[in-house]
Amino acid sequence: MGNRAGDTKITGATDRIAPDGRWFGNMRVVGIMDLDKFRKEMSKKVADPYSVVLKCKKLPMGLLQDAASLTANDSAASLGTDLLVLKPFKHAFGSKSRRRRVKLDQYTSKQ
């Protein structure tokens, strides 16, 4: 009975399931050309003060900038702090670690 499915016998032709496009319909995959078009249109709309983008939470706003142009130094510079200057790695992790909990107030306030 192990070689039967329901009332039909499993043979070499029926042991595999044919792929179907409906299984992959809800994935959010975009091509390079569509991504470039989205970047151009959104940069125009964001720059225009007389237009409003509705349902912007559904739009991937993080894709407006190239991933190659973003670096770790840019993100640290945008925060105004460099984490390794404030807390060196050997003091945060390791045998001489001093940190018990995160002190968020020194990272959020700009001096």
Protein backbone atom coordinates (compact mmCIF):
# COMPACT_ATOMS: atom_id res chain seq x y z
CA MET A 1 0.00 0.00 0.00
CA GLY A 2 3.01 2.32 0.26
CA ASN A 3 3.18 2.78 -3.50
CA ARG A 4 -0.38 4.05 -3.89
CA ALA A 5 -1.83 7.54 -3.56
CA GLY A 6 -5.54 7.52 -3.02
CA ASP A 7 -6.90 5.06 -5.52
CA THR A 8 -4.18 5.43 -8.18
CA LYS A 9 -0.85 3.68 -8.37
CA ILE A 10 2.26 5.88 -8.28
CA THR A 11 4.30 5.31 -11.45
CA GLY A 12 7.37 6.96 -12.92
CA ALA A 13 5.21 9.51 -14.73
CA THR A 14 3.17 10.48 -11.68
CA ASP A 15 5.81 10.49 -8.95
CA ARG A 16 6.80 14.10 -9.64
CA ILE A 17 4.59 17.17 -9.46
CA ALA A 18 4.73 19.57 -12.38
CA PRO A 19 5.77 23.10 -11.36
CA ASP A 20 3.01 25.65 -11.46
CA GLY A 21 3.29 29.43 -11.65
CA ARG A 22 0.48 29.87 -9.14
CA TRP A 23 2.75 28.58 -6.37
CA PHE A 24 5.11 31.50 -6.84
CA GLY A 25 2.58 34.23 -7.51
CA ASN A 26 2.80 36.14 -4.26
CA MET A 27 6.59 36.60 -4.21
CA ARG A 28 7.84 40.17 -4.54
CA VAL A 29 10.56 39.86 -7.15
CA VAL A 30 11.47 42.75 -9.41
CA GLY A 31 13.80 42.98 -12.38
CA ILE A 32 16.65 45.44 -12.82
CA MET A 33 14.85 47.49 -15.46
CA ASP A 34 11.74 47.79 -13.29
CA LEU A 35 13.87 48.79 -10.31
CA ASP A 36 15.58 51.54 -12.32
CA LYS A 37 12.21 52.79 -13.53
CA PHE A 38 10.89 52.80 -9.94
CA ARG A 39 13.94 54.75 -8.73
CA LYS A 40 13.54 57.39 -11.44
CA GLU A 41 9.82 57.87 -10.88
CA MET A 42 10.05 57.95 -7.09
CA SER A 43 12.96 60.39 -7.09
CA LYS A 44 10.87 62.74 -9.24
CA LYS A 45 7.84 62.40 -6.95
CA VAL A 46 9.85 62.84 -3.74
CA ALA A 47 11.56 65.95 -5.11
CA ASP A 48 8.25 67.53 -6.19
CA PRO A 49 6.74 69.48 -3.26
CA TYR A 50 3.27 69.52 -4.86
CA SER A 51 2.85 65.76 -5.13
CA VAL A 52 2.00 63.24 -2.43
CA VAL A 53 2.87 59.56 -2.42
CA LEU A 54 0.00 57.48 -1.09
CA LYS A 55 0.51 54.06 0.52
CA CYS A 56 4.22 54.67 0.91
CA LYS A 57 4.48 51.94 3.56
CA LYS A 58 3.96 49.35 0.85
CA LEU A 59 6.71 50.82 -1.31
CA PRO A 60 10.33 49.76 -0.73
CA MET A 61 11.74 53.22 -0.05
CA GLY A 62 15.09 51.71 0.91
CA LEU A 63 15.63 50.77 -2.73
CA LEU A 64 15.79 54.39 -3.86
CA GLN A 65 19.54 54.54 -3.27
CA ASP A 66 22.03 52.16 -4.82
CA ALA A 67 23.37 49.55 -2.46
CA ALA A 68 26.87 50.24 -3.81
CA SER A 69 26.66 53.89 -2.80
CA LEU A 70 25.74 53.02 0.78
CA THR A 71 28.61 52.02 3.03
CA ALA A 72 28.99 51.45 6.73
CA ASN A 73 30.83 54.75 7.08
CA ASP A 74 27.93 56.64 5.51
CA SER A 75 25.45 55.16 7.95
CA ALA A 76 27.69 55.94 10.93
CA ALA A 77 28.25 59.46 9.65
CA SER A 78 24.53 59.98 9.27
CA LEU A 79 24.05 59.12 12.94
CA GLY A 80 26.75 61.58 13.91
CA THR A 81 28.65 59.03 15.96
CA ASP A 82 31.12 56.25 15.44
CA LEU A 83 30.30 53.35 17.70
CA LEU A 84 33.85 52.01 17.97
CA VAL A 85 35.11 55.40 19.12
CA LEU A 86 32.54 55.54 21.91
CA LYS A 87 32.88 51.90 22.97
CA PRO A 88 35.91 49.97 21.71
CA PHE A 89 35.32 46.37 20.75
CA LYS A 90 37.51 44.94 23.52
CA HIS A 91 35.52 46.83 26.17
CA ALA A 92 32.13 45.74 24.81
CA PHE A 93 32.95 42.06 24.18
CA GLY A 94 35.67 39.85 25.56
CA SER A 95 37.33 39.16 28.89
CA LYS A 96 37.54 42.85 29.85
CA SER A 97 34.00 43.72 28.88
CA ARG A 98 32.47 46.50 30.95
CA ARG A 99 29.14 46.92 29.24
CA ARG A 100 26.16 45.47 31.05
CA ARG A 101 23.33 47.09 29.11
CA VAL A 102 23.05 49.45 26.18
CA LYS A 103 23.07 53.15 26.99
CA LEU A 104 20.92 54.60 24.23
CA ASP A 105 20.94 58.19 25.45
CA GLN A 106 24.51 58.80 24.39
CA TYR A 107 23.80 57.58 20.85
CA THR A 108 20.56 59.45 20.25
CA SER A 109 21.43 62.92 21.52
CA LYS A 110 23.49 65.09 19.21
CA GLN A 111 26.14 67.22 20.83
